Short mmCIF file of C-alpha atoms in Angstrom, two decimals:
data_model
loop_
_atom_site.label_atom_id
_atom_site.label_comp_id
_atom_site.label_asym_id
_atom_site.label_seq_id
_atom_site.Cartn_x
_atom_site.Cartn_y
_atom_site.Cartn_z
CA UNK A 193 -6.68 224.70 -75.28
CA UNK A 194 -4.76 223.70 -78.37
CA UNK A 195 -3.05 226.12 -79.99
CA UNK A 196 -4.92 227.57 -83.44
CA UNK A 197 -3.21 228.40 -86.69
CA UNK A 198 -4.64 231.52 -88.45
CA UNK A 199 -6.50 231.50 -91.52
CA UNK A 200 -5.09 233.28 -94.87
CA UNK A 201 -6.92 236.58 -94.74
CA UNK A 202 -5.41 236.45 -90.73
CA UNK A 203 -2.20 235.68 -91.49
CA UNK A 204 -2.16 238.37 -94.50
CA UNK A 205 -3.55 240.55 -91.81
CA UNK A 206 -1.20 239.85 -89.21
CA UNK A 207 1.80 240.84 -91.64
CA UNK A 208 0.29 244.10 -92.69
CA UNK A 209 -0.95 245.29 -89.58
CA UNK A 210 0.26 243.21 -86.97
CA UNK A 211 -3.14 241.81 -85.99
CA UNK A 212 -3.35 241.22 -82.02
CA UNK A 213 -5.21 237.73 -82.82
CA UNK A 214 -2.41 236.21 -84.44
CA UNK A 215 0.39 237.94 -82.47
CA UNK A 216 2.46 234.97 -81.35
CA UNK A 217 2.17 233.50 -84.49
CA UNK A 218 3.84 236.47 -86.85
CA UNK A 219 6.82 236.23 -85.40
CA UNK A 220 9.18 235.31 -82.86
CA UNK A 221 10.14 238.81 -81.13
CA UNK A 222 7.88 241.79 -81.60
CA UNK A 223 7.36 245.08 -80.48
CA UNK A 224 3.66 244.77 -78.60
CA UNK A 225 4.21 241.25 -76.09
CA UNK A 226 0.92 240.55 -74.19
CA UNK A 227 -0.35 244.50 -74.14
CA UNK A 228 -2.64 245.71 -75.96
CA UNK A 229 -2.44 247.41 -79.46
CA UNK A 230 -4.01 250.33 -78.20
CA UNK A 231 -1.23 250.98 -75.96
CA UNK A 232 1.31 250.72 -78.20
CA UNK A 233 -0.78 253.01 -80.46
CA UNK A 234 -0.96 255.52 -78.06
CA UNK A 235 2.31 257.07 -78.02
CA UNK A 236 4.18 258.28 -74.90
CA UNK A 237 2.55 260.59 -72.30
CA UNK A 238 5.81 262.55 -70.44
CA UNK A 239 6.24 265.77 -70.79
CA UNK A 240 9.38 265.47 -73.58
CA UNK A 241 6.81 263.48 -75.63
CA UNK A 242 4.39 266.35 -75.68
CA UNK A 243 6.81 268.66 -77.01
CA UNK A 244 8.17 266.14 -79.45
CA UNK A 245 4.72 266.15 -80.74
CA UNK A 246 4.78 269.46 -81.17
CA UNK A 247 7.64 269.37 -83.86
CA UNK A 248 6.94 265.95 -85.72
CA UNK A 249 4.20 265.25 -87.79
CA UNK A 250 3.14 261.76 -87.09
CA UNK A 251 0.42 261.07 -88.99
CA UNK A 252 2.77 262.14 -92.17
CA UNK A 253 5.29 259.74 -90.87
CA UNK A 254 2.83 256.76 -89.98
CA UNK A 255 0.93 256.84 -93.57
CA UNK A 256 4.37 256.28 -95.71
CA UNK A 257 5.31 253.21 -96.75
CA UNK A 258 7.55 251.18 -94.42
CA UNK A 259 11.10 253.24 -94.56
CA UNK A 260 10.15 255.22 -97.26
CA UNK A 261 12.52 257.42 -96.23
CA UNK A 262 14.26 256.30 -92.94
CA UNK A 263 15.90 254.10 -94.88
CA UNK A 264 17.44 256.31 -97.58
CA UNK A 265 20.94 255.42 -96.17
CA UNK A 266 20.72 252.73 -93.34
CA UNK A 267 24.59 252.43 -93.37
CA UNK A 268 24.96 255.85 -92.09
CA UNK A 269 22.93 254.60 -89.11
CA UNK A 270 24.97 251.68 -88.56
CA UNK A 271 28.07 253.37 -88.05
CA UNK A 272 26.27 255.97 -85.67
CA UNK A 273 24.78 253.57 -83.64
CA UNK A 274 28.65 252.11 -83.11
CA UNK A 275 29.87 255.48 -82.46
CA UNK A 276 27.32 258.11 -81.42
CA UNK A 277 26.85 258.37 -77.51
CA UNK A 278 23.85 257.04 -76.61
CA UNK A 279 21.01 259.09 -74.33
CA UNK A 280 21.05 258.39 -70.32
CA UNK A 281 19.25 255.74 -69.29
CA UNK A 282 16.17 256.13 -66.67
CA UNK A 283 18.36 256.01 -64.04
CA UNK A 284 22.29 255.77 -63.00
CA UNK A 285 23.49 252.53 -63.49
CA UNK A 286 26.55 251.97 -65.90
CA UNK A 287 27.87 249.41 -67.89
CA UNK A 288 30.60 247.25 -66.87
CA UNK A 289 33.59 246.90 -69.37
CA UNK A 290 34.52 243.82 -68.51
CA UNK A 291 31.55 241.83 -67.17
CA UNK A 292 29.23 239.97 -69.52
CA UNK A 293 26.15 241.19 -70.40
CA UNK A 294 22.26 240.11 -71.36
CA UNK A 295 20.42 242.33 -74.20
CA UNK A 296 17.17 242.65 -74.91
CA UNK A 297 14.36 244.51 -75.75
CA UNK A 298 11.22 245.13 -73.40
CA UNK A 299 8.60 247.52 -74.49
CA UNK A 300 5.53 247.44 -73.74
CA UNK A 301 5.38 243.73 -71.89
CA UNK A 302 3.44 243.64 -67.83
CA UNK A 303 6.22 242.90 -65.00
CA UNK A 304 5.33 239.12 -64.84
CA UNK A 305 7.27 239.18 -68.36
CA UNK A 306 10.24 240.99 -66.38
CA UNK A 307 9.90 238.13 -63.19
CA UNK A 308 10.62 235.33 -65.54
CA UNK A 309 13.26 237.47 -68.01
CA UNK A 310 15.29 239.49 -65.29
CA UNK A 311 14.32 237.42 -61.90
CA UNK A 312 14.98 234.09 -63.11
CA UNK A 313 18.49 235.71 -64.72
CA UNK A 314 19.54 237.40 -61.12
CA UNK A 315 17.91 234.29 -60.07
CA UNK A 316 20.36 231.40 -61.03
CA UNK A 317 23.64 233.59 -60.05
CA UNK A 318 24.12 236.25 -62.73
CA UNK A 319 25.94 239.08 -61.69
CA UNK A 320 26.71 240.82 -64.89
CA UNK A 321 25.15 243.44 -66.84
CA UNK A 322 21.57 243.22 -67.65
CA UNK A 323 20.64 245.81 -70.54
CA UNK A 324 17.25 246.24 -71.67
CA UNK A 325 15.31 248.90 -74.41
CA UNK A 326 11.93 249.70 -72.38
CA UNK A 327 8.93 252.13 -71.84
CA UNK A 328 9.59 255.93 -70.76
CA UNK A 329 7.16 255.66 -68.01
CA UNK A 330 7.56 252.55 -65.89
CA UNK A 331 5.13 251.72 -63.28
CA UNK A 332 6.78 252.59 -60.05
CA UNK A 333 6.33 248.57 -58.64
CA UNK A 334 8.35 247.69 -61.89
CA UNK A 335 10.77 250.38 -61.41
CA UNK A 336 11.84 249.50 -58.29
CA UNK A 337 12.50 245.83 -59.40
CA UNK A 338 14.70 246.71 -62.31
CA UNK A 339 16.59 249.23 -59.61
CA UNK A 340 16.76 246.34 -57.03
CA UNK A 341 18.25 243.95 -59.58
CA UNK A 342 20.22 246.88 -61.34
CA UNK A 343 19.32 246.76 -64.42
CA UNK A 344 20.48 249.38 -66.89
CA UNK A 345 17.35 250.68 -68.59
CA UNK A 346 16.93 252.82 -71.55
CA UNK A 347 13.87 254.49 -72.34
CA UNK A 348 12.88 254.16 -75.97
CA UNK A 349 11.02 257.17 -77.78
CA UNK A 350 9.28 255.51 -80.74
CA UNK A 351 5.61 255.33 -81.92
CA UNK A 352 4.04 252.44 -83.60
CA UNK A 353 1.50 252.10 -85.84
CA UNK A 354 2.14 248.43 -86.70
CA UNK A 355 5.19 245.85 -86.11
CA UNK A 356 6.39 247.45 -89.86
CA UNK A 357 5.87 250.93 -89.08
CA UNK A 358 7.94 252.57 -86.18
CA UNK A 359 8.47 256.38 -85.75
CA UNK A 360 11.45 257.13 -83.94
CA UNK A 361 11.62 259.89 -82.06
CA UNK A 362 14.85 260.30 -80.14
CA UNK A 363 17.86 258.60 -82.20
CA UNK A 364 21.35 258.87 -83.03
CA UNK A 365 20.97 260.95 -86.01
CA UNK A 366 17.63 262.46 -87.33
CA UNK A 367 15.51 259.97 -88.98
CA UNK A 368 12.43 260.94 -91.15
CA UNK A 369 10.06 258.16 -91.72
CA UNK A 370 9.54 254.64 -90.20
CA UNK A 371 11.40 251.38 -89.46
CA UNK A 372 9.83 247.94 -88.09
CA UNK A 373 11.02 247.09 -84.32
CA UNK A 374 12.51 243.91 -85.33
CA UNK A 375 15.04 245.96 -87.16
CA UNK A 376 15.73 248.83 -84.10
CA UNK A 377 16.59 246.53 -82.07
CA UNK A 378 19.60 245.28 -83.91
CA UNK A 379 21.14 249.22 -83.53
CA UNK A 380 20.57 249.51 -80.18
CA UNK A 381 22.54 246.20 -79.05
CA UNK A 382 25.87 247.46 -81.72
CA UNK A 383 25.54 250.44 -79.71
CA UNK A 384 25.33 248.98 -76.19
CA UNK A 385 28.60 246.12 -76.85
CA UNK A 386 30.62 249.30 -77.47
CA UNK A 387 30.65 249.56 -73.51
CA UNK A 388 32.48 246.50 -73.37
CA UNK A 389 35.87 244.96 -73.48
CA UNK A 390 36.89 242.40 -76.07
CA UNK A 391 37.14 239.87 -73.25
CA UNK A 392 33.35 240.64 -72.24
CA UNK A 393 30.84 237.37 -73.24
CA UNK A 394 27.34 239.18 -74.70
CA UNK A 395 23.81 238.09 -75.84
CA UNK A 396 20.91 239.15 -77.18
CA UNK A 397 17.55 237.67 -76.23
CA UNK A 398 14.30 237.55 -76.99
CA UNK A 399 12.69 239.03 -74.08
CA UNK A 400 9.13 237.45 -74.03
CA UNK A 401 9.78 233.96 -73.92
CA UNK A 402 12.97 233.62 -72.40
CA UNK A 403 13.91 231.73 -69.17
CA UNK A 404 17.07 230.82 -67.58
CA UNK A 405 17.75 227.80 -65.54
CA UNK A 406 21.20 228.33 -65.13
CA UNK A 407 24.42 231.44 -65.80
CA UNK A 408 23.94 231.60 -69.45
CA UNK A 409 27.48 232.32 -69.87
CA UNK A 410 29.10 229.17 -68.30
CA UNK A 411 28.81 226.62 -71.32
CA UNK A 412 30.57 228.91 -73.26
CA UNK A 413 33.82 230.08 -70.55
CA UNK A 414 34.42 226.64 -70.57
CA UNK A 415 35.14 226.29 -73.94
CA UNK A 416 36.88 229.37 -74.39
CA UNK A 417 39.19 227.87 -71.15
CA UNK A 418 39.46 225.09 -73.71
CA UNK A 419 40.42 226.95 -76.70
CA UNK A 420 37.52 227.54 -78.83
CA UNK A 421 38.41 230.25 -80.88
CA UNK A 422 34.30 230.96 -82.09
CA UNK A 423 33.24 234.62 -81.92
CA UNK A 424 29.73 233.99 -82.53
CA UNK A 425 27.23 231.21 -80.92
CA UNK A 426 24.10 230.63 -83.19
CA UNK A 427 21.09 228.50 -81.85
CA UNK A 428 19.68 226.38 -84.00
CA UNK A 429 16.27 225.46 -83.75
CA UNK A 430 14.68 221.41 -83.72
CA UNK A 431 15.54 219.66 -86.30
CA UNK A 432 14.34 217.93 -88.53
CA UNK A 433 11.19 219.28 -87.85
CA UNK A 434 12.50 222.89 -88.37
CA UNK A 435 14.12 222.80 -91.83
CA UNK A 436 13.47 226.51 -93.09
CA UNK A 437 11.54 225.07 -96.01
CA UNK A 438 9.10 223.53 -93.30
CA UNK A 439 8.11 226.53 -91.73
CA UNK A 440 5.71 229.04 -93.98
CA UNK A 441 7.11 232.10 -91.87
CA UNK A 442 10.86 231.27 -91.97
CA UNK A 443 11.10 230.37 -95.86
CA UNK A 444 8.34 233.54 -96.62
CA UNK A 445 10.81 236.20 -94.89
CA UNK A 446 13.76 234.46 -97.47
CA UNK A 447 10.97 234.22 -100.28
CA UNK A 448 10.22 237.87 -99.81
CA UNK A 449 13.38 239.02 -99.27
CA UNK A 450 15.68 237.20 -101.00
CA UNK A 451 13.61 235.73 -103.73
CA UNK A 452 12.38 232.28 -104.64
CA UNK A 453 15.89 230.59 -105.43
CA UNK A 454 17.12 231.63 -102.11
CA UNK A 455 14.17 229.84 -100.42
CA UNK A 456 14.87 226.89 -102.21
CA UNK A 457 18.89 226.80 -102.19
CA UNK A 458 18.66 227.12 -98.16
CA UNK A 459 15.46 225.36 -98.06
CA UNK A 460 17.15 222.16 -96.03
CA UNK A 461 19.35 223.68 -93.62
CA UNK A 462 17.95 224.72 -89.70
CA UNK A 463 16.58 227.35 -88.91
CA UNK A 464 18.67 229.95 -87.06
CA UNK A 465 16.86 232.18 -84.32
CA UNK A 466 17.55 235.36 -84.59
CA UNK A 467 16.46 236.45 -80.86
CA UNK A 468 19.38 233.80 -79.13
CA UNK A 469 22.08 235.23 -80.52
CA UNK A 470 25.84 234.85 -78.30
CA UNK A 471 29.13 236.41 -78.69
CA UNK A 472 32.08 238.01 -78.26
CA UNK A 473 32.42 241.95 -78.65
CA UNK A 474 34.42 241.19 -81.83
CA UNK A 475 31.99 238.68 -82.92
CA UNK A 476 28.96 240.22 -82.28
CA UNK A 477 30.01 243.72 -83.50
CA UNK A 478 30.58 242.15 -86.78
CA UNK A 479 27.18 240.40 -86.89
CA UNK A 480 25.27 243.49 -86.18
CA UNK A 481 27.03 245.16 -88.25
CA UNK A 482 26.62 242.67 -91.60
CA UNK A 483 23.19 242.18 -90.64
CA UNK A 484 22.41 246.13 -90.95
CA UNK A 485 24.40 246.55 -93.79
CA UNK A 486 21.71 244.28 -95.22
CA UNK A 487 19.25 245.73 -94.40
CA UNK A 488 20.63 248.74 -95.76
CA UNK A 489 21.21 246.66 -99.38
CA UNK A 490 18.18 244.83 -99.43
CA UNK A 491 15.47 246.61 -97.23
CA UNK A 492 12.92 244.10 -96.76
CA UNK A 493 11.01 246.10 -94.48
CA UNK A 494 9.49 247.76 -97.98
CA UNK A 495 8.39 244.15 -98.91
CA UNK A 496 6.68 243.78 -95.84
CA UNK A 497 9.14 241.78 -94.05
CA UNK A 498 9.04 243.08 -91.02
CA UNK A 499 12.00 240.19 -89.08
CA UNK A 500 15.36 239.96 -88.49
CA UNK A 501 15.40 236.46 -89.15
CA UNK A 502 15.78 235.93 -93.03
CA UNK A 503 19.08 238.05 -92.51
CA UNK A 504 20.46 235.72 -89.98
CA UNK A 505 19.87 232.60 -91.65
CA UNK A 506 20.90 234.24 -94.92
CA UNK A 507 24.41 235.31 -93.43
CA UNK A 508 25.25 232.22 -91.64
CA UNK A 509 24.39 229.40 -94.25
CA UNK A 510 25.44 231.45 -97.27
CA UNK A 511 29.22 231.71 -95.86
CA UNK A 512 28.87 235.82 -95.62
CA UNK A 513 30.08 235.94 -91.94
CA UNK A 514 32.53 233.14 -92.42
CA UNK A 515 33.57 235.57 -95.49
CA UNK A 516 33.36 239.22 -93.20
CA UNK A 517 36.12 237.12 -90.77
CA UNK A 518 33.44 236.24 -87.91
CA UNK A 519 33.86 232.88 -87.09
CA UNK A 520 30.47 231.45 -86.07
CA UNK A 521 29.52 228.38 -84.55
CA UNK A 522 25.75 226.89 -85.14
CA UNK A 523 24.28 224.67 -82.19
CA UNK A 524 21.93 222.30 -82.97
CA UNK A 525 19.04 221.96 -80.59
CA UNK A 526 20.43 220.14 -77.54
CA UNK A 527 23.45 221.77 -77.62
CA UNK A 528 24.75 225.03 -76.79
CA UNK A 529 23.79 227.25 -74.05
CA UNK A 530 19.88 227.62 -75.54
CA UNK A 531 16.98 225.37 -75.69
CA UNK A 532 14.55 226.46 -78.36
CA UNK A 533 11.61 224.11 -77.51
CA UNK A 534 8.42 226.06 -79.90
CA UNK A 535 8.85 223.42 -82.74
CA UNK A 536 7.53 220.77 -79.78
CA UNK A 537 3.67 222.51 -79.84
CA UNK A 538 3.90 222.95 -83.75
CA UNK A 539 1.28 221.17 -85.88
CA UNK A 540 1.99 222.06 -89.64
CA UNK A 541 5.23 219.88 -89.53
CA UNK A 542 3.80 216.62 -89.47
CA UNK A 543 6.21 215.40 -86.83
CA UNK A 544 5.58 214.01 -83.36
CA UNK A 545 4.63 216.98 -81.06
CA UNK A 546 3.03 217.26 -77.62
CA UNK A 547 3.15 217.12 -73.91
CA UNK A 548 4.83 213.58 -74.12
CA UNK A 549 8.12 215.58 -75.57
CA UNK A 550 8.11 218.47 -73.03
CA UNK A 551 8.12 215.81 -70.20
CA UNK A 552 10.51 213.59 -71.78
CA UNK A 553 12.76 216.44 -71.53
CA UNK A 554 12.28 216.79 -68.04
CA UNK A 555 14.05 216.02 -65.07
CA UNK A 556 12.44 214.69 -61.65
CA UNK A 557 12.58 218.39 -60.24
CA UNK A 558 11.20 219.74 -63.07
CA UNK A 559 14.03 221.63 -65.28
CA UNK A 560 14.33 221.08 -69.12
CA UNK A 561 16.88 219.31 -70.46
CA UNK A 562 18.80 219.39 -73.54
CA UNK A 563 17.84 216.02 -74.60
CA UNK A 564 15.49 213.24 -73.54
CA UNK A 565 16.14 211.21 -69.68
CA UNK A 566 15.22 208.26 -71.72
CA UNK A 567 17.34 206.69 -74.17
CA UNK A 568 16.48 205.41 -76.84
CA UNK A 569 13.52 207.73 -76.89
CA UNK A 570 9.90 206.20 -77.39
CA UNK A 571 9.07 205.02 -80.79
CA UNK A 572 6.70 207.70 -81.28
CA UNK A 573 9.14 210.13 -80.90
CA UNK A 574 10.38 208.88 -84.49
CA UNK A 575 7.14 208.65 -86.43
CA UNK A 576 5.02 211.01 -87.88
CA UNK A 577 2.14 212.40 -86.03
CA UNK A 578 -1.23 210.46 -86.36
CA UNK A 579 -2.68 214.22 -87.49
CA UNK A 580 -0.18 214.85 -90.28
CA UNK A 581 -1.55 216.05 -93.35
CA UNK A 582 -1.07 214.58 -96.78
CA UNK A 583 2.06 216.65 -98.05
CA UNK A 584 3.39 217.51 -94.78
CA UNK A 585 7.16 217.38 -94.07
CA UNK A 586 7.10 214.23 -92.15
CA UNK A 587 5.56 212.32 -94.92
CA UNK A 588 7.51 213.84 -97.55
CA UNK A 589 10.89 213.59 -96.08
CA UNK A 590 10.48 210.17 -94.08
CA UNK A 591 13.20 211.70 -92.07
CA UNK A 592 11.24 211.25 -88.71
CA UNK A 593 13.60 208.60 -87.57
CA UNK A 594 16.24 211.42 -87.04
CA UNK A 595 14.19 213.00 -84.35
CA UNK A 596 16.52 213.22 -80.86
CA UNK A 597 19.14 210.62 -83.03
CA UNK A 598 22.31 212.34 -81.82
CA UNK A 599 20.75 214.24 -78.72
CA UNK A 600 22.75 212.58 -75.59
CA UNK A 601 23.54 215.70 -73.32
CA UNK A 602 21.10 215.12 -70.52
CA UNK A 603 22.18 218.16 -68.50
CA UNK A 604 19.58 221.48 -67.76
CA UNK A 605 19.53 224.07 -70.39
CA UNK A 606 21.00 226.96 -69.55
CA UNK A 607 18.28 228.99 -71.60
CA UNK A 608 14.79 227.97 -72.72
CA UNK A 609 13.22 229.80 -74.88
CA UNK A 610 9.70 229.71 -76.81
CA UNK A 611 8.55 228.24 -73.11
CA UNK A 612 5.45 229.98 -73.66
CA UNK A 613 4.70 227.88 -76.54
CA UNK A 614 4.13 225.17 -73.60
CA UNK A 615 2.54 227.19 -71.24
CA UNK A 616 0.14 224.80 -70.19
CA UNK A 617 3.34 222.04 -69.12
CA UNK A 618 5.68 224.68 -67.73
CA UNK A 619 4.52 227.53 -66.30
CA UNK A 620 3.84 226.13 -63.60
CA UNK A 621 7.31 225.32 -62.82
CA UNK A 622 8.27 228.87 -63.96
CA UNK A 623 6.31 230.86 -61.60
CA UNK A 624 7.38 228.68 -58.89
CA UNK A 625 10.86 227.63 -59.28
CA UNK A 626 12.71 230.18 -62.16
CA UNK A 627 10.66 233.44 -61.47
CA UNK A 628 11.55 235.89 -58.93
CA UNK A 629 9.43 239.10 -57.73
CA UNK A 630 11.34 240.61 -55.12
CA UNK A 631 15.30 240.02 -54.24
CA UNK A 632 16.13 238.22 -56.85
CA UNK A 633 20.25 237.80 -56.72
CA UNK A 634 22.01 234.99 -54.44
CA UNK A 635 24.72 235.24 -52.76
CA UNK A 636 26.75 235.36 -55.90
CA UNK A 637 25.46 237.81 -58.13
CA UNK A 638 26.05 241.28 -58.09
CA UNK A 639 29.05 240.59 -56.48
CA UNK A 640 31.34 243.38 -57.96
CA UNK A 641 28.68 246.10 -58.03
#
């Protein structure tokens, strides 16, 4: 079934109250995955929780405005969450100073979301650290597959009432009021690189719609071994069909933020995802840290912008982490350790999209590829769709001919992400060939523990 777009009062819906209809299409890493609302709304049911409840008033907290007071000095948070001790995790497993490790956050998604995240990972010959934010109370099947492929899991003691609105109950310093999960996130991964050494490799992934195909870390030893000097690894999504002025969500969070000069002065350039993010400690200390000191200056959050994104891209094309000292690299789609593939199922673009693309950028066993088998690429490829709309990027920019021009790395993608958005073409090939339920790492992984 083709994927629907949501109508204006949905949309408006969806960004106020994080509408379970329109989920996938707010944004592009969220608190509530494929669970329902009402879990998420429930609140925690251990015994710590009950006496938490006990002390904090969280009805007061979930009627004030977005951060109304969390957010009175963010910065103070920053540098807590890079110092402060964090609590235990469920169980004994620790960190490994000088392995690389995965981030990401996991809260309330079903264990088929952990097969494809942390089994396809262990999978393809990982053995570093995987580190992931998740539920309190684990179902004991799921428990004993994050303990069989160690991972190191900490519970998270927050209440939602909507993407925006956040209640955090266990922190590193008191907090009164609310913060969106999109933004939490971001303070839990500067405190978790702390563990590591400066010659550790780190990421932090979405967690939904992630896959791997292959070490994730690989691509990038190799040019270290080379030389590179690059502290930070941004993915870029498709282009041209994901200039930040053609997507409503992407140039709204930079509208709403940043105002409607900002929109337009970065309106051309890629968008940057803000859930495949790579880097050294040094590097990736220094982005979390720039990225929370704006939300500290500019708190979106109170305008309703609930992502991370409109930072990222904000930082990287305006020269502010070039300026901080972090020297960061931007991969275009088909290069770089991820493979950001969601652009290939959108419709508002204009630009050639379907099942054609996904299986041009296929192999004969079934893996994605960076860039198309076939070269040159079909002639559709480099049109506009026969459904754009009058006014749509494709027709306005006549730039279709750029589609795939200088995409010639024919090798597997480390990382695909957005998969989901192509369910339909590859899950198949995910449940059978990436995901793994039970005894997930080879001979190679886990080698050192």
């Amino acid at each position: 079934m083709p994927r629907r777009f949501p109508s204006r009062g949905s949309l408006l819906a969806c960004f106020l109250f994080g509408a379970p209809v329109w989920r996938r299409a707010c944004a592009d890493e969220t608190l509530f995955g494929n669970m329902t609302r009402r879990r998420a709304l429930t609140g925690l049911a251990d015994k710590w929780q009950q006496s938490i409840k006990q002390t904090v008033n969280h009805a007061s907290m979930l009627s004030k405005k977005p951060s109304e007071s969390a957010a009175k000095d963010l910065a103070d948070h920053t540098a807590s969450a890079a110092s402060v001790k964090m609590w235990a995790p469920l169980w004994p497993q620790p960190h490994r100073p000088n392995e690389n490790a995965v981030f990401g956050l996991a809260l309330n998604y079903d264990i088929r979301h952990y097969h494809w995240f942390v089994g396809s990972l262990r999978k393809v010959g990982f053995g570093g650290d995987i580190v992931l934010g998740t539920n309190t109370n684990l179902q004991p099947q799921l428990e004993k597959f994050l303990k069989e492929s160690q991972v190191i899991a900490y519970p998270l003691y927050v209440r939602c009432k909507s993407k925006l609105q956040c209640a955090i109950e266990q922190w590193f310093q008191p907090i009164d009021g609310t913060l969106p999960m999109a933004i939490i996130r971001h303070y839990l991964y500067l405190n978790w690189l702390q563990h590591y050494s400066p010659s550790s490799l780190l990421c932090v992934l979405d967690f939904r719609d992630t896959v791997f195909q292959s070490d994730p870390f690989l691509l990038l030893e190799k040019e270290r071994r080379a030389g590179s000097t690059t502290q930070l690894w941004l993915a870029g999504e498709h282009m041209p069909y994901k200039r930040i002025r053609n997507c409503v969500f992407n140039s709204g969070w930079i509208r709403d933020c940043y105002g409607e000069a900002d929109k337009i002065k970065y309106g051309a350039y890629p968008v940057i995802c803000s859930g495949s993010i790579f880097g050294t400690k040094k590097g990736l200390e220094g982005f979390e840290t720039l990225l929370l000191q704006e939300v500290s200056k500019k708190k979106c959050h109170e305008h309703y912008v609930e992502s991370d994104q409109g930072y990222t891209n904000v930082l990287f094309h305006s020269g502010a982490l070039e300026a901080a000292g972090v020297e960061a690299q931007l991969d275009p789609r088909g290069q770089g350790p991820v493979n950001t593939v969601g652009a290939f199922g959108g419709k508002r673009h204009g630009y050639y999209v379907g099942g054609e693309i996904i299986k041009a950028l296929r192999d004969d066993e079934g893996y994605v590829l960076n860039c198309p088998l076939r070269q040159p690429v079909p002639s559709a490829f480099t049109s506009c769709s026969d459904a754009a709309r009058p006014g749509s990027p494709c027709l306005k920019d006549k730039d279709a001919h750029l589609n795939f021009a200088d995409c010639k790395d024919v090798s597997r993608s480390p990382v695909v992400h957005q998969w989901d958005r192509h369910a339909g073409d590859l899950g198949g090939f995910i449940n059978k060939k990436l995901s793994c339920t039970t005894k997930c790492a080879n001979s190679s992984a886990l080698r050192r523990r």
